Every structure is written in C-alpha cells, then in structure tokens.
Amino acid sequence: MRRLGSTRRTGRTRRRATAAAACVAALAALTAVPAQAHEPEHRVPHWEPKDTGTPEVRFRGLAAVSRNTAWAAGTGGTVLRTTDGGATWRNVSPPGAAELQFRDVEAFDARRAVVLAIGEGEASRVYRTDDGGTTWTESFRNTDPKAFYDCLAFFDPRHGLAMSDPVDGKFRILSTGDGGRTWKVLPNAGMPAAQEGEAGFAASGQCLVTSGPKDVWLATGGAARARVLHSADRGHTWTATDTALPAGDPARGVFALAFRDRTHGLAVGGDFRPEQPSPRAAARTADGGRTWRPAATPPPAYRSGVAWLPHSRTAALAVGPTGTDLTSDGGRTWRTVDTGSYDTVDCTPDRGCWAAGEKGRVARLEH
C-alpha cells in the first residue's frame, strides 16, 4: 500500500519538494562525478546496509512505514520488524511458518501488518497481526490446487486485494474489506482471459499495486506478451494492455509496478535469468496504464522492484540483483547509482526509502 504525504501547507510542500530535488540531484551526481571528487560519503544519498542477523534469508517482501519503521518478509517463514531505523530488528515470524515462503508484506503502522506466503495449493496463505508480530492469525489458506498467489495490495487499512496466477483461464482475485481478517474470491466475469503461460511474478511484492481508493494494476509475464491489467473498481472489472517489456518466455515479463497517482506509473522487469540480457526493461504510462511507452534509456539489466521517491513527480528508483537505477525524468531515462543486490524497494512520505534482498540484506537510503 502506497501512502501519500499531506501537502496542505504550502511552505511544507515547498520544503519537501526542495529536499526531494536535492536528493535526486545528489543521487544523479554519483554517476556523473569521478569518485575522488565526491563529497564525503555521509553527505551523499546512498544505501546504508542494516544488519538483520539473518544471512540465510532472502527478503522479497518489504513494507516501509517510515524512516524508523519497516517490515521485511522472506524465505523460511521469516518476518522482521524494526522501529529504530534498522539499528535493531525483531524476529516476529508467525509460529509454525518455517516451511513457508513469504513474498509480500503490507504494513499499516508499527503494529498492524498482513503477510502473504506463496506457492501451490495450501502453501499460499495470508496472516495478519495487530500487535507488532507478537501474535498472528491465519486469515486465508488456499485450498484450490490450481491457484498460486503472488502479491497483495491495499487501498486503505480496510480494503485490499490478493492475486493468484490464472485459474481456469483467468487471474483470480481475493478481496478483503476488514483489513485482511477475512477474504473472499471475486467473480471473474470482468477479468480478461489469460494468455497461454501467463502468470504473475512473486519477486518483490509489486506485481499488484494500488493508487487511491479504487484503482489497482496487475503485472504479468511468461507469455507471448508482457501485459499490465488495470481495474478502476477494486478488482471487479479489468482491462489489459500490452507493454514493450521482454516477453515470449516463462522467465520474462513485467515484474514490478509503481504508481505515484492514478495516471502516472512505471513498470520494470526483463528476464530474471542472470545469463540472459534484458533490453527494454522499463516502461512508463501517463494515462493510467491504457498505453505504455518504453524507456529511451532503460536499466541495463533485469529489475524486480520500483518505487517513486517521496514528494517528487519525476524521480524513482528501480532495483534488481545487479544494482539500483535512478530516473529523474519520470522513467524516460535511467542510470545505475549502486551495484548492490536488492529485490524490492519502498519509500515513505518522510523520505524513508528502504530496499531488501538476498543474504538478509536490508538497507535504508541515507542522506
């Protein structure tokens, strides 16, 4: 769930915009200025790794609440939470979940969160906590062997959706109206037919994203065309649009989406196999996903996560196993600003940007 900051006070808005612009400029300078000419490291925005003490875990689920509070979910049924900016992490994993693969987490604050385990049949489950992970309630367990859930997203603290790979030829959508405490399968009459081999990628928790009270987008791959599906009524009816991202193979497609409002969005992906190139690994839309334009200068390789920088209309970060890329022109061009491996990224209104990935890696963007 993406949060939008308040801009009711003009002075505050201007300060935030100035800070965001300064952050973008500093990040861009990383690739434009020789290393010896850089400002001291603490003066330049950069990923600052936070020791999670879990080198065996890969975190593909990430929910940034603020610069101080974040949740990470990953392999081995692991869920971590920090409330002090990553200085310390509390293992708040649901009991008995060690065999599960958590790929998405949506947090409303430091105490309330919903996590998704992915997999075939009963491996796909949803858990909710209201006490910071001290206790969890399993609120959904998939009983259909044909379903495989990939991502979940919320419009607000009560209303949310989860998506499964196609069942009987159409993507399946779960809906909740009570914050993830109960779920129901939505009718599929308004869902377009899936292509042969089409599915979602449970790579970063960003194959299903929302903006505002009703708009939601779903990213696909694995088929002849990499598509983005859009619903303006909380998942009841959908339209599908082709993108120019790599397709035609089970390993290719759109892996992550980010919308800063209901019209302006970004898509990233490619081919997740390390030995395969990923040309055209990013695209952008300015009409809510009705059309997608490929980036003139895309990221140089597969990217699995993307997020808009807070209080900016043009800047965003994309992450993947081979690095982090920055756009300062709304997704038209991208440049690499870091070569560390991350799978997912999330930002908050108080300029708190977090990234997570393999080997227990979690980092915060430091200024």
mmCIF file of C-alpha atoms in Angstrom:
data_model
loop_
_atom_site.group_PDB
_atom_site.id
_atom_site.type_symbol
_atom_site.label_atom_id
_atom_site.label_comp_id
_atom_site.label_asym_id
_atom_site.label_seq_id
_atom_site.Cartn_x
_atom_site.Cartn_y
_atom_site.Cartn_z
ATOM 1 C CA MET A 1 0.000 0.000 0.000
ATOM 2 C CA ARG A 2 1.452 3.316 -1.069
ATOM 3 C CA ARG A 3 0.956 6.320 1.164
ATOM 4 C CA LEU A 4 0.710 9.925 0.009
ATOM 5 C CA GLY A 5 2.005 12.735 2.204
ATOM 6 C CA SER A 6 -0.097 15.722 3.230
ATOM 7 C CA THR A 7 0.574 18.909 1.240
ATOM 8 C CA ARG A 8 -1.893 21.233 2.890
ATOM 9 C CA ARG A 9 0.729 23.728 3.950
ATOM 10 C CA THR A 10 2.451 25.475 1.081
ATOM 11 C CA GLY A 11 5.663 26.057 2.993
ATOM 12 C CA ARG A 12 5.905 22.422 3.972
ATOM 13 C CA THR A 13 5.224 21.370 0.380
ATOM 14 C CA ARG A 14 7.996 23.616 -0.934
ATOM 15 C CA ARG A 15 10.457 22.314 1.642
ATOM 16 C CA ARG A 16 9.634 18.716 0.749
ATOM 17 C CA ALA A 17 9.910 19.411 -2.979
ATOM 18 C CA THR A 18 13.267 21.124 -2.445
ATOM 19 C CA ALA A 19 14.515 18.213 -0.357
ATOM 20 C CA ALA A 20 13.364 15.703 -2.946
ATOM 21 C CA ALA A 21 15.045 17.655 -5.739
ATOM 22 C CA ALA A 22 18.272 17.811 -3.743
ATOM 23 C CA CYS A 23 18.128 14.061 -3.149
ATOM 24 C CA VAL A 24 17.638 13.357 -6.864
ATOM 25 C CA ALA A 25 20.478 15.679 -7.818
ATOM 26 C CA ALA A 26 22.839 14.057 -5.332
ATOM 27 C CA LEU A 27 21.956 10.566 -6.492
ATOM 28 C CA ALA A 28 22.482 11.567 -10.103
ATOM 29 C CA ALA A 29 25.851 13.028 -9.205
ATOM 30 C CA LEU A 30 27.024 9.605 -8.074
ATOM 31 C CA THR A 31 27.313 8.516 -11.687
ATOM 32 C CA ALA A 32 28.391 11.850 -13.119
ATOM 33 C CA VAL A 33 31.294 12.817 -10.831
ATOM 34 C CA PRO A 34 34.604 10.931 -10.507
ATOM 35 C CA ALA A 35 34.942 9.023 -7.220
ATOM 36 C CA GLN A 36 37.741 11.233 -5.932
ATOM 37 C CA ALA A 37 35.579 14.321 -6.432
ATOM 38 C CA HIS A 38 32.637 13.000 -4.413
ATOM 39 C CA GLU A 39 31.528 14.677 -1.265
ATOM 40 C CA PRO A 40 32.254 12.652 1.886
ATOM 41 C CA GLU A 41 30.070 9.531 1.861
ATOM 42 C CA HIS A 42 27.762 10.756 4.632
ATOM 43 C CA ARG A 43 26.919 13.834 2.527
ATOM 44 C CA VAL A 44 25.654 11.825 -0.475
ATOM 45 C CA PRO A 45 22.441 9.749 -0.521
ATOM 46 C CA HIS A 46 23.389 6.070 -0.596
ATOM 47 C CA TRP A 47 22.135 2.681 0.529
ATOM 48 C CA GLU A 48 23.233 2.049 4.106
ATOM 49 C CA PRO A 49 23.015 -1.701 4.894
ATOM 50 C CA LYS A 50 21.310 -2.619 8.163
ATOM 51 C CA ASP A 51 22.404 -5.795 9.940
ATOM 52 C CA THR A 52 19.373 -8.071 10.225
ATOM 53 C CA GLY A 53 21.295 -11.043 11.574
ATOM 54 C CA THR A 54 19.624 -13.337 9.013
ATOM 55 C CA PRO A 55 22.158 -14.037 6.230
ATOM 56 C CA GLU A 56 20.285 -17.183 5.228
ATOM 57 C CA VAL A 57 17.078 -15.320 4.345
ATOM 58 C CA ARG A 58 16.090 -13.679 1.073
ATOM 59 C CA PHE A 59 13.682 -10.790 1.652
ATOM 60 C CA ARG A 60 11.377 -10.186 -1.310
ATOM 61 C CA GLY A 61 8.599 -8.701 0.839
ATOM 62 C CA LEU A 62 9.095 -5.166 2.187
ATOM 63 C CA ALA A 63 6.776 -2.603 3.772
ATOM 64 C CA ALA A 64 8.229 0.786 4.678
ATOM 65 C CA VAL A 65 6.116 2.651 7.237
ATOM 66 C CA SER A 66 8.555 5.498 7.941
ATOM 67 C CA ARG A 67 12.275 6.216 8.166
ATOM 68 C CA ASN A 68 12.220 4.415 11.506
ATOM 69 C CA THR A 69 9.736 1.598 10.971
ATOM 70 C CA ALA A 70 9.840 -1.130 8.335
ATOM 71 C CA TRP A 71 8.803 -4.756 7.910
ATOM 72 C CA ALA A 72 10.607 -7.397 5.825
ATOM 73 C CA ALA A 73 9.301 -10.845 4.854
ATOM 74 C CA GLY A 74 11.193 -13.665 3.217
ATOM 75 C CA THR A 75 12.210 -17.279 2.990
ATOM 76 C CA GLY A 76 11.934 -19.736 5.852
ATOM 77 C CA GLY A 77 8.700 -18.110 7.010
ATOM 78 C CA THR A 78 10.698 -15.122 8.243
ATOM 79 C CA VAL A 79 9.197 -11.757 9.173
ATOM 80 C CA LEU A 80 11.331 -8.997 10.726
ATOM 81 C CA ARG A 81 10.377 -5.572 12.057
ATOM 82 C CA THR A 82 12.412 -2.517 13.029
ATOM 83 C CA THR A 83 11.205 0.603 14.803
ATOM 84 C CA ASP A 84 14.578 2.316 15.221
ATOM 85 C CA GLY A 85 15.670 2.824 11.627
ATOM 86 C CA GLY A 86 17.245 -0.605 11.253
ATOM 87 C CA ALA A 87 19.596 -0.392 14.239
ATOM 88 C CA THR A 88 17.849 -3.448 15.698
ATOM 89 C CA TRP A 89 15.448 -5.995 14.234
ATOM 90 C CA ARG A 90 12.884 -8.126 15.996
ATOM 91 C CA ASN A 91 12.094 -11.551 14.567
ATOM 92 C CA VAL A 92 8.289 -11.586 14.570
ATOM 93 C CA SER A 93 7.791 -14.632 12.328
ATOM 94 C CA PRO A 94 4.456 -16.442 12.662
ATOM 95 C CA PRO A 95 4.846 -19.697 14.606
ATOM 96 C CA GLY A 96 4.897 -22.858 12.509
ATOM 97 C CA ALA A 97 5.680 -20.996 9.287
ATOM 98 C CA ALA A 98 9.253 -22.177 8.748
ATOM 99 C CA GLU A 99 8.343 -24.092 5.581
ATOM 100 C CA LEU A 100 6.594 -21.115 4.001
ATOM 101 C CA GLN A 101 7.946 -18.553 1.532
ATOM 102 C CA PHE A 102 6.786 -15.046 2.395
ATOM 103 C CA ARG A 103 6.932 -12.814 -0.696
ATOM 104 C CA ASP A 104 4.800 -9.822 0.251
ATOM 105 C CA VAL A 105 4.032 -7.787 3.362
ATOM 106 C CA GLU A 106 1.729 -4.777 3.663
ATOM 107 C CA ALA A 107 2.023 -2.754 6.891
ATOM 108 C CA PHE A 108 -0.311 -0.032 8.097
ATOM 109 C CA ASP A 109 1.881 1.028 11.029
ATOM 110 C CA ALA A 110 4.312 -0.465 13.558
ATOM 111 C CA ARG A 111 1.685 -2.855 14.934
ATOM 112 C CA ARG A 112 -0.612 -3.847 12.063
ATOM 113 C CA ALA A 113 0.597 -5.850 9.073
ATOM 114 C CA VAL A 114 -0.522 -8.532 6.618
ATOM 115 C CA VAL A 115 1.881 -11.051 5.049
ATOM 116 C CA LEU A 116 1.457 -13.374 2.067
ATOM 117 C CA ALA A 117 3.036 -16.808 1.668
ATOM 118 C CA ILE A 118 3.229 -18.020 -1.915
ATOM 119 C CA GLY A 119 3.067 -21.434 -3.529
ATOM 120 C CA GLU A 120 0.773 -24.065 -4.945
ATOM 121 C CA GLY A 121 -2.308 -25.136 -3.041
ATOM 122 C CA GLU A 122 -2.148 -24.688 0.719
ATOM 123 C CA ALA A 123 1.307 -23.095 0.556
ATOM 124 C CA SER A 124 -0.482 -19.862 -0.377
ATOM 125 C CA ARG A 125 -1.616 -18.274 2.885
ATOM 126 C CA VAL A 126 -2.294 -14.878 4.454
ATOM 127 C CA TYR A 127 -1.503 -13.903 8.058
ATOM 128 C CA ARG A 128 -2.396 -10.743 9.975
ATOM 129 C CA THR A 129 -1.026 -9.202 13.166
ATOM 130 C CA ASP A 130 -2.386 -6.335 15.284
ATOM 131 C CA ASP A 131 0.332 -6.321 17.950
ATOM 132 C CA GLY A 132 3.585 -5.876 16.061
ATOM 133 C CA GLY A 133 4.003 -9.577 15.312
ATOM 134 C CA THR A 134 3.678 -10.854 18.863
ATOM 135 C CA THR A 135 0.703 -12.903 17.668
ATOM 136 C CA TRP A 136 -0.577 -13.753 14.188
ATOM 137 C CA THR A 137 -3.884 -15.006 12.830
ATOM 138 C CA GLU A 138 -4.015 -17.096 9.670
ATOM 139 C CA SER A 139 -6.840 -15.421 7.776
ATOM 140 C CA PHE A 140 -6.644 -17.307 4.475
ATOM 141 C CA ARG A 141 -5.367 -20.672 3.302
ATOM 142 C CA ASN A 142 -5.767 -21.586 -0.342
ATOM 143 C CA THR A 143 -7.489 -24.919 -0.912
ATOM 144 C CA ASP A 144 -7.563 -24.857 -4.719
ATOM 145 C CA PRO A 145 -4.586 -26.847 -6.101
ATOM 146 C CA LYS A 146 -4.776 -24.804 -9.313
ATOM 147 C CA ALA A 147 -4.238 -21.458 -7.532
ATOM 148 C CA PHE A 148 -0.856 -19.866 -6.754
ATOM 149 C CA TYR A 149 -0.950 -16.464 -5.061
ATOM 150 C CA ASP A 150 1.784 -13.936 -5.889
ATOM 151 C CA CYS A 151 1.071 -10.487 -4.411
ATOM 152 C CA LEU A 152 -1.301 -8.476 -2.265
ATOM 153 C CA ALA A 153 -2.047 -4.746 -2.032
ATOM 154 C CA PHE A 154 -4.280 -2.428 -0.012
ATOM 155 C CA PHE A 155 -6.229 0.696 -0.935
ATOM 156 C CA ASP A 156 -6.561 1.715 2.725
ATOM 157 C CA PRO A 157 -6.296 -0.066 6.088
ATOM 158 C CA ARG A 158 -9.524 -1.980 5.415
ATOM 159 C CA HIS A 159 -9.803 -2.690 1.702
ATOM 160 C CA GLY A 160 -7.294 -4.837 -0.143
ATOM 161 C CA LEU A 161 -6.761 -7.492 -2.810
ATOM 162 C CA ALA A 162 -4.554 -10.502 -3.428
ATOM 163 C CA MET A 163 -3.940 -12.048 -6.837
ATOM 164 C CA SER A 164 -3.327 -15.594 -7.997
ATOM 165 C CA ASP A 165 -1.970 -16.939 -11.245
ATOM 166 C CA PRO A 166 -4.756 -17.890 -13.665
ATOM 167 C CA VAL A 167 -7.283 -20.487 -12.564
ATOM 168 C CA ASP A 168 -9.451 -21.901 -15.356
ATOM 169 C CA GLY A 169 -8.023 -19.358 -17.796
ATOM 170 C CA LYS A 170 -8.307 -16.150 -15.740
ATOM 171 C CA PHE A 171 -6.333 -14.445 -12.983
ATOM 172 C CA ARG A 172 -8.013 -14.990 -9.618
ATOM 173 C CA ILE A 173 -8.572 -12.067 -7.229
ATOM 174 C CA LEU A 174 -9.183 -12.242 -3.477
ATOM 175 C CA SER A 175 -10.813 -9.295 -1.711
ATOM 176 C CA THR A 176 -10.926 -8.115 1.895
ATOM 177 C CA GLY A 177 -12.982 -5.326 3.457
ATOM 178 C CA ASP A 178 -11.789 -5.720 7.034
ATOM 179 C CA GLY A 179 -8.052 -5.223 6.829
ATOM 180 C CA GLY A 180 -7.185 -8.779 5.853
ATOM 181 C CA ARG A 181 -9.084 -10.550 8.632
ATOM 182 C CA THR A 182 -11.345 -12.306 6.115
ATOM 183 C CA TRP A 183 -11.093 -12.879 2.355
ATOM 184 C CA LYS A 184 -13.395 -13.865 -0.491
ATOM 185 C CA VAL A 185 -12.788 -14.772 -4.134
ATOM 186 C CA LEU A 186 -14.208 -12.160 -6.501
ATOM 187 C CA PRO A 187 -16.276 -13.236 -9.521
ATOM 188 C CA ASN A 188 -14.111 -13.459 -12.639
ATOM 189 C CA ALA A 189 -16.682 -12.303 -15.205
ATOM 190 C CA GLY A 190 -14.895 -8.948 -15.530
ATOM 191 C CA MET A 191 -11.413 -10.454 -15.889
ATOM 192 C CA PRO A 192 -9.974 -10.831 -19.420
ATOM 193 C CA ALA A 193 -8.793 -14.242 -20.496
ATOM 194 C CA ALA A 194 -5.174 -15.025 -19.696
ATOM 195 C CA GLN A 195 -2.684 -15.800 -22.405
ATOM 196 C CA GLU A 196 -1.198 -19.268 -22.588
ATOM 197 C CA GLY A 197 1.527 -19.492 -19.953
ATOM 198 C CA GLU A 198 0.726 -16.066 -18.465
ATOM 199 C CA ALA A 199 1.312 -15.557 -14.740
ATOM 200 C CA GLY A 200 2.477 -13.066 -12.141
ATOM 201 C CA PHE A 201 5.971 -12.919 -10.663
ATOM 202 C CA ALA A 202 6.257 -13.199 -6.869
ATOM 203 C CA ALA A 203 9.588 -11.395 -6.984
ATOM 204 C CA SER A 204 9.109 -8.213 -4.964
ATOM 205 C CA GLY A 205 5.536 -7.902 -3.739
ATOM 206 C CA GLN A 206 4.926 -5.358 -6.505
ATOM 207 C CA CYS A 207 3.048 -7.343 -9.147
ATOM 208 C CA LEU A 208 -0.177 -5.915 -7.689
ATOM 209 C CA VAL A 209 -0.269 -2.218 -6.711
ATOM 210 C CA THR A 210 -2.895 0.406 -5.900
ATOM 211 C CA SER A 211 -3.344 4.162 -6.047
ATOM 212 C CA GLY A 212 -6.232 5.990 -4.439
ATOM 213 C CA PRO A 213 -9.456 4.370 -3.247
ATOM 214 C CA LYS A 214 -10.288 2.142 -6.236
ATOM 215 C CA ASP A 215 -7.500 1.838 -8.840
ATOM 216 C CA VAL A 216 -5.329 -1.277 -8.967
ATOM 217 C CA TRP A 217 -2.859 -2.679 -11.514
ATOM 218 C CA LEU A 218 -1.621 -6.238 -12.067
ATOM 219 C CA ALA A 219 1.664 -7.117 -13.818
ATOM 220 C CA THR A 220 2.117 -10.251 -15.915
ATOM 221 C CA GLY A 221 4.740 -12.241 -17.752
ATOM 222 C CA GLY A 222 5.598 -15.690 -19.007
ATOM 223 C CA ALA A 223 3.521 -15.415 -22.194
ATOM 224 C CA ALA A 224 3.809 -14.063 -25.707
ATOM 225 C CA ARG A 225 3.170 -10.513 -24.473
ATOM 226 C CA ALA A 226 4.039 -8.876 -21.151
ATOM 227 C CA ARG A 227 0.892 -7.097 -20.004
ATOM 228 C CA VAL A 228 -0.478 -4.787 -17.322
ATOM 229 C CA LEU A 229 -4.095 -5.203 -16.250
ATOM 230 C CA HIS A 230 -5.992 -2.291 -14.671
ATOM 231 C CA SER A 231 -9.168 -2.132 -12.595
ATOM 232 C CA ALA A 232 -10.883 1.102 -11.539
ATOM 233 C CA ASP A 233 -13.455 -0.625 -9.301
ATOM 234 C CA ARG A 234 -11.335 -2.537 -6.785
ATOM 235 C CA GLY A 235 -10.864 -5.620 -8.894
ATOM 236 C CA HIS A 236 -14.316 -6.348 -10.277
ATOM 237 C CA THR A 237 -13.645 -5.420 -13.928
ATOM 238 C CA TRP A 238 -10.285 -5.240 -15.701
ATOM 239 C CA THR A 239 -8.714 -4.093 -18.970
ATOM 240 C CA ALA A 240 -5.422 -5.473 -20.307
ATOM 241 C CA THR A 241 -2.688 -3.549 -22.133
ATOM 242 C CA ASP A 242 0.447 -4.866 -23.813
ATOM 243 C CA THR A 243 3.831 -3.451 -22.866
ATOM 244 C CA ALA A 244 7.152 -3.499 -24.710
ATOM 245 C CA LEU A 245 8.975 -5.309 -21.898
ATOM 246 C CA PRO A 246 10.666 -8.631 -22.768
ATOM 247 C CA ALA A 247 8.206 -11.496 -23.277
ATOM 248 C CA GLY A 248 7.862 -14.821 -25.013
ATOM 249 C CA ASP A 249 9.457 -16.913 -22.266
ATOM 250 C CA PRO A 250 8.411 -18.080 -18.757
ATOM 251 C CA ALA A 251 11.293 -16.031 -17.276
ATOM 252 C CA ARG A 252 10.347 -12.731 -18.953
ATOM 253 C CA GLY A 253 7.777 -10.066 -18.303
ATOM 254 C CA VAL A 254 6.716 -7.200 -16.053
ATOM 255 C CA PHE A 255 7.924 -7.904 -12.520
ATOM 256 C CA ALA A 256 7.003 -4.705 -10.651
ATOM 257 C CA LEU A 257 4.799 -1.625 -10.913
ATOM 258 C CA ALA A 258 4.673 1.725 -9.118
ATOM 259 C CA PHE A 259 2.057 4.487 -9.464
ATOM 260 C CA ARG A 260 2.523 7.931 -7.906
ATOM 261 C CA ASP A 261 -1.132 8.754 -8.696
ATOM 262 C CA ARG A 262 -3.857 7.121 -10.735
ATOM 263 C CA THR A 263 -2.341 8.182 -14.076
ATOM 264 C CA HIS A 264 1.475 8.155 -13.800
ATOM 265 C CA GLY A 265 3.096 4.757 -13.450
ATOM 266 C CA LEU A 266 6.289 2.795 -14.011
ATOM 267 C CA ALA A 267 6.863 -0.829 -15.000
ATOM 268 C CA VAL A 268 10.137 -2.737 -14.704
ATOM 269 C CA GLY A 269 11.164 -6.303 -15.389
ATOM 270 C CA GLY A 270 13.013 -8.205 -18.074
ATOM 271 C CA ASP A 271 14.461 -11.728 -17.954
ATOM 272 C CA PHE A 272 15.375 -12.878 -14.444
ATOM 273 C CA ARG A 273 17.963 -15.415 -15.642
ATOM 274 C CA PRO A 274 21.438 -13.983 -14.907
ATOM 275 C CA GLU A 275 22.900 -15.103 -18.224
ATOM 276 C CA GLN A 276 20.151 -13.516 -20.311
ATOM 277 C CA PRO A 277 20.050 -9.853 -21.412
ATOM 278 C CA SER A 278 17.049 -7.684 -20.605
ATOM 279 C CA PRO A 279 16.639 -4.950 -23.211
ATOM 280 C CA ARG A 280 13.590 -2.714 -22.807
ATOM 281 C CA ALA A 281 13.455 -3.498 -19.080
ATOM 282 C CA ALA A 282 11.327 -0.449 -18.176
ATOM 283 C CA ALA A 283 8.282 1.452 -19.414
ATOM 284 C CA ARG A 284 6.095 4.338 -18.261
ATOM 285 C CA THR A 285 2.488 5.437 -18.564
ATOM 286 C CA ALA A 286 0.793 8.818 -18.196
ATOM 287 C CA ASP A 287 -2.771 7.641 -18.775
ATOM 288 C CA GLY A 288 -3.346 5.133 -16.005
ATOM 289 C CA GLY A 289 -1.938 2.188 -17.924
ATOM 290 C CA ARG A 290 -4.004 2.475 -21.093
ATOM 291 C CA THR A 291 -0.739 2.882 -23.009
ATOM 292 C CA TRP A 292 2.885 2.172 -22.082
ATOM 293 C CA ARG A 293 5.977 3.808 -23.602
ATOM 294 C CA PRO A 294 9.347 2.065 -23.346
ATOM 295 C CA ALA A 295 12.147 3.943 -21.610
ATOM 296 C CA ALA A 296 14.532 5.650 -24.027
ATOM 297 C CA THR A 297 17.421 4.584 -21.794
ATOM 298 C CA PRO A 298 16.240 1.620 -19.701
ATOM 299 C CA PRO A 299 18.074 -0.024 -16.812
ATOM 300 C CA PRO A 300 20.951 -2.166 -18.114
ATOM 301 C CA ALA A 301 19.571 -5.422 -16.700
ATOM 302 C CA TYR A 302 16.575 -7.147 -15.160
ATOM 303 C CA ARG A 303 14.900 -5.176 -12.370
ATOM 304 C CA SER A 304 12.388 -6.647 -9.920
ATOM 305 C CA GLY A 305 11.348 -3.643 -7.786
ATOM 306 C CA VAL A 306 10.489 0.017 -8.334
ATOM 307 C CA ALA A 307 9.332 2.958 -6.192
ATOM 308 C CA TRP A 308 8.750 6.679 -6.660
ATOM 309 C CA LEU A 309 10.873 8.931 -4.477
ATOM 310 C CA PRO A 310 8.732 10.809 -1.954
ATOM 311 C CA HIS A 311 7.437 14.281 -2.904
ATOM 312 C CA SER A 312 8.824 14.055 -6.431
ATOM 313 C CA ARG A 313 6.867 13.977 -9.667
ATOM 314 C CA THR A 314 9.781 12.717 -11.753
ATOM 315 C CA ALA A 315 12.198 10.649 -9.640
ATOM 316 C CA ALA A 316 12.101 6.933 -8.885
ATOM 317 C CA LEU A 317 14.381 4.021 -8.021
ATOM 318 C CA ALA A 318 14.474 0.565 -9.592
ATOM 319 C CA VAL A 319 16.320 -2.353 -8.001
ATOM 320 C CA GLY A 320 17.469 -5.813 -9.005
ATOM 321 C CA PRO A 321 20.185 -8.387 -8.370
ATOM 322 C CA THR A 322 22.796 -6.345 -10.252
ATOM 323 C CA GLY A 323 22.085 -2.864 -8.974
ATOM 324 C CA THR A 324 19.908 0.168 -8.348
ATOM 325 C CA ASP A 325 18.923 2.642 -11.069
ATOM 326 C CA LEU A 326 17.595 6.189 -10.788
ATOM 327 C CA THR A 327 15.298 8.097 -13.096
ATOM 328 C CA SER A 328 14.893 11.846 -12.674
ATOM 329 C CA ASP A 329 12.634 12.356 -15.695
ATOM 330 C CA GLY A 330 9.640 10.193 -14.924
ATOM 331 C CA GLY A 331 11.009 6.964 -16.348
ATOM 332 C CA ARG A 332 12.278 8.209 -19.703
ATOM 333 C CA THR A 333 15.913 7.514 -18.842
ATOM 334 C CA TRP A 334 17.621 5.501 -16.097
ATOM 335 C CA ARG A 335 21.169 5.434 -14.766
ATOM 336 C CA THR A 336 22.803 2.993 -12.364
ATOM 337 C CA VAL A 337 23.684 4.502 -8.970
ATOM 338 C CA ASP A 338 24.555 1.367 -6.975
ATOM 339 C CA THR A 339 25.671 -2.175 -7.817
ATOM 340 C CA GLY A 340 24.412 -3.980 -4.707
ATOM 341 C CA SER A 341 21.840 -6.778 -4.989
ATOM 342 C CA TYR A 342 18.276 -5.909 -3.936
ATOM 343 C CA ASP A 343 14.929 -7.412 -4.911
ATOM 344 C CA THR A 344 12.429 -4.829 -3.706
ATOM 345 C CA VAL A 345 12.225 -1.160 -2.705
ATOM 346 C CA ASP A 346 9.680 1.020 -0.887
ATOM 347 C CA CYS A 347 9.536 4.692 0.123
ATOM 348 C CA THR A 348 7.548 6.738 2.656
ATOM 349 C CA PRO A 349 6.415 10.390 2.861
ATOM 350 C CA ASP A 350 9.095 11.252 5.454
ATOM 351 C CA ARG A 351 11.824 10.466 2.864
ATOM 352 C CA GLY A 352 12.343 6.966 4.188
ATOM 353 C CA CYS A 353 13.388 4.683 1.321
ATOM 354 C CA TRP A 354 14.201 1.044 2.075
ATOM 355 C CA ALA A 355 15.455 -1.863 -0.042
ATOM 356 C CA ALA A 356 15.695 -5.599 0.693
ATOM 357 C CA GLY A 357 17.037 -8.721 -0.959
ATOM 358 C CA GLU A 358 19.205 -11.811 -0.696
ATOM 359 C CA LYS A 359 21.511 -12.846 2.162
ATOM 360 C CA GLY A 360 19.431 -10.959 4.721
ATOM 361 C CA ARG A 361 20.126 -7.639 3.016
ATOM 362 C CA VAL A 362 18.039 -4.669 4.106
ATOM 363 C CA ALA A 363 19.209 -1.096 3.577
ATOM 364 C CA ARG A 364 17.898 2.429 4.064
ATOM 365 C CA LEU A 365 18.636 5.371 1.803
ATOM 366 C CA GLU A 366 20.779 7.710 3.898
ATOM 367 C CA HIS A 367 21.258 11.413 3.174
#
